[in-house]
Structure formats: structure tokens, C-alpha cells
Amino acid sequence: MTLDVAGVMQLAPVIPVLVVEDVAHARPIAEALVRGGLPALEVTLRTPAALEVIREMAQVDGAVVGAGTVLNPAQMEAAQAAGARFIVSPGLTEPLAKAAIAADMPFLPGTANASDIMRGLDLGLTHFKFFPAMAAGGVPALKAILAPLHMVKICPTGGITQASAAEWLAIPQVLCVGGSWLVGKGAPDPAAIEQAARAARTLAG
Ligand SMILES: O=C[C@H](O)COP(=O)(O)O
Ligand SMILES: CC(=O)C(=O)O
């Protein structure tokens, strides 16, 4: 199934943001998240194992695996070759945006203010990450930015928790939130991950 960026954002109310150090942890984490109802998985390119982790997770039934912390077109191509079906970036650069559009790769660039979003609109993008969501001013900041820019769709990420997610998801333009709270560091605890995913799944998206 080919998904556009809106399709990826609408798979579930939460996209888990994953920092995985050990490729042996990839499948247990992905399987637990998918079992819990969260199929869209963002594997950040912040560890040496990340591309191999994407390769492993991409083989898990039902998982739609993307790469996070994608900073340039070369990293996008490496992630795509490993099986990534969407990419996420902490910021918005023209080279990466143009490469993602040319490759028809669903892309969620990080934006923190109106100017970032306007640059994205100029490039033809309409779906953005709001990052770092809490540090950039939280729900009041995003609502203020969306007053004039009501036509875009948003995935806030950064400092969001199970407890705070509902307030973000109540904003009409917010299709999903991203967060790292679902998976702890170190060896995965699949039962705990599945339980956290189930709780996140019940949030209204
Ligand atoms: O860099 C952080 C990720 O975007 C996720 O943020 P978080 O750990 O605050 O959920
Ligand atoms: C911040 C984030 O989500 C990323 O590294 O892409």
C-alpha cells in the first residue's frame, strides 16, 4: 500500500519516535507497537544501527516504517533504500524538501514558526511537524500560528506525553502527535510497549 503524508499521519493518533541502539531490539519493539495499534513508526537516524533497524522493522507485518532525523537528500536515499516509507526532519531545508517531492517520498519537515511553514508552502508542502512542540510554546503557540495558517496539517512533536497528547489532538489541524514516551531505553519490554501503544491508540486523532 502506498501512502501519502496525510495517509501516514492518519494511521494512528501517535507516531512513536524511536531511538534504537541495538538491531536485535528492532523486531520486538515494532511488533509490540503494531500489536498495540500504532503502525506508523519513526526510526530516528541517531544511532549507528538505525538503517539496519529500519530494514528489520520494515519486515514486520502491518508496520509502516519511516526515518526520523533525516537531514539531507543522501540520508533520505539511504533510508528509502533500507525500506523507509516516509521521512521526518527536525527542520525544513530546500534541498531536502525538493528531493522528497521529486522522489514522491512522504515528508514531515520540522517547523517552529510561521516563517518555516510559509517556506514549506512555497515549496508545495502542506503537512508539517511542529517541533520542538513544547519548547516552541506549546498548544498556545501552535494555535496562534494556525490562526492565519489554518490550511496546513500538523504533527506536533517534542515534549508531548500520553497525558498531554489529547490537548494537542483537539486542535483541528493536528492529525497526529509524535513522541518517544512509548518505548523506554535499553532492552525492550514488549508487554509494556504494547500497553503504552494501546493507551495511545485510544486517544482521539
Ligand atoms: O527529539 C525528540 C523527538 O522528536 C521526540 O521528542 P520527545 O522525546 O520529547 O517525545
Ligand atoms: C526531532 C525529530 O523528530 C527528528 O529528529 O526528526
Coordinates of N, CA, C and O and ligand atoms in Angstrom, one line a residue, residues 15-19 42 44 46 69 88 90 129 131-134 156-161 178-182, ligand 1:
I15 N 2.6 8.8 16.4 CA 3.7 8.2 15.8 C 4.8 8.1 16.8 O 5.4 9.1 17.3
P16 N 5.1 6.8 17.2 CA 6.3 6.7 18.1 C 7.6 7.1 17.5 O 7.9 6.7 16.4
V17 N 8.3 7.9 18.2 CA 9.7 8.3 17.8 C 10.7 7.4 18.5 O 10.7 7.4 19.7
L18 N 11.5 6.7 17.7 CA 12.3 5.6 18.2 C 13.8 5.9 18.1 O 14.2 6.3 17.0
V19 N 14.5 5.7 19.2 CA 16.0 5.8 19.1 C 16.4 4.4 19.5 O 16.4 4.0 20.7
E42 N 8.5 5.9 13.5 CA 9.6 6.8 13.1 C 10.9 6.3 13.8 O 11.1 6.5 15.0
T44 N 14.6 7.1 14.3 CA 15.5 8.3 14.1 C 16.9 7.8 13.6 O 17.4 6.8 14.1
R46 N 19.7 8.4 14.5 CA 20.6 9.0 15.5 C 21.5 7.9 16.1 O 22.2 8.2 17.1
T69 N 15.0 12.3 11.9 CA 16.3 12.9 11.9 C 17.0 12.8 10.6 O 18.2 12.7 10.5
V88 N 11.0 12.1 8.3 CA 10.8 13.2 9.2 C 12.1 13.9 9.5 O 13.1 13.3 9.5
P90 N 14.0 17.3 11.7 CA 13.8 18.3 12.7 C 13.6 19.7 12.2 O 13.0 20.6 12.9
K129 N 5.6 19.0 10.7 CA 5.8 18.7 12.1 C 5.9 20.1 12.8 O 6.5 21.0 12.2
F131 N 7.9 21.4 15.8 CA 9.0 20.9 16.6 C 9.9 22.1 17.0 O 10.2 22.9 16.2
P132 N 10.4 22.1 18.2 CA 10.0 21.2 19.4 C 8.8 21.7 20.0 O 8.7 22.9 20.6
A133 N 7.7 21.0 20.0 CA 6.4 21.4 20.3 C 6.2 22.2 21.6 O 5.7 23.3 21.7
M134 N 6.7 21.6 22.7 CA 6.6 22.2 24.0 C 7.5 23.4 24.1 O 7.1 24.5 24.5
P156 N 2.5 17.7 15.9 CA 3.4 18.3 16.9 C 4.3 17.2 17.5 O 3.8 16.0 17.7
T157 N 5.5 17.5 17.8 CA 6.5 16.5 18.4 C 7.5 17.3 19.3 O 7.9 18.3 18.9
G158 N 7.8 16.7 20.4 CA 8.8 17.3 21.3 C 8.2 17.7 22.6 O 7.5 18.7 22.7
G159 N 8.4 16.8 23.6 CA 7.8 17.1 24.9 C 6.4 16.7 25.2 O 5.8 17.1 26.1
I160 N 5.8 15.9 24.2 CA 4.4 15.5 24.4 C 4.4 14.2 25.1 O 5.3 13.3 25.0
T161 N 3.4 14.0 25.9 CA 3.2 12.8 26.7 C 1.8 12.2 26.5 O 1.0 12.9 25.9
G178 N 3.7 13.2 17.6 CA 4.9 12.3 17.7 C 5.4 12.3 19.1 O 5.3 13.3 19.8
G179 N 6.0 11.2 19.5 CA 6.6 11.2 20.9 C 7.4 9.9 21.1 O 7.2 8.9 20.5
S180 N 8.3 10.1 22.1 CA 9.2 9.0 22.4 C 8.8 8.3 23.7 O 9.5 7.3 24.1
W181 N 7.7 8.6 24.2 CA 7.3 8.1 25.6 C 7.0 6.6 25.6 O 6.9 6.0 26.6
L182 N 6.7 6.1 24.4 CA 6.1 4.7 24.4 C 7.2 3.6 24.6 O 6.8 2.5 25.0
Ligands
LIG1 O1 13.9 14.8 19.6 C1 12.9 14.4 20.1 C2 11.8 13.7 19.4 O2 11.3 14.5 18.4 C3 10.7 13.3 20.3 O3 10.6 14.2 21.3 P1 10.2 13.6 22.8 O4 11.4 12.7 23.2 O5 10.2 14.8 23.6 O6 8.9 12.9 22.7

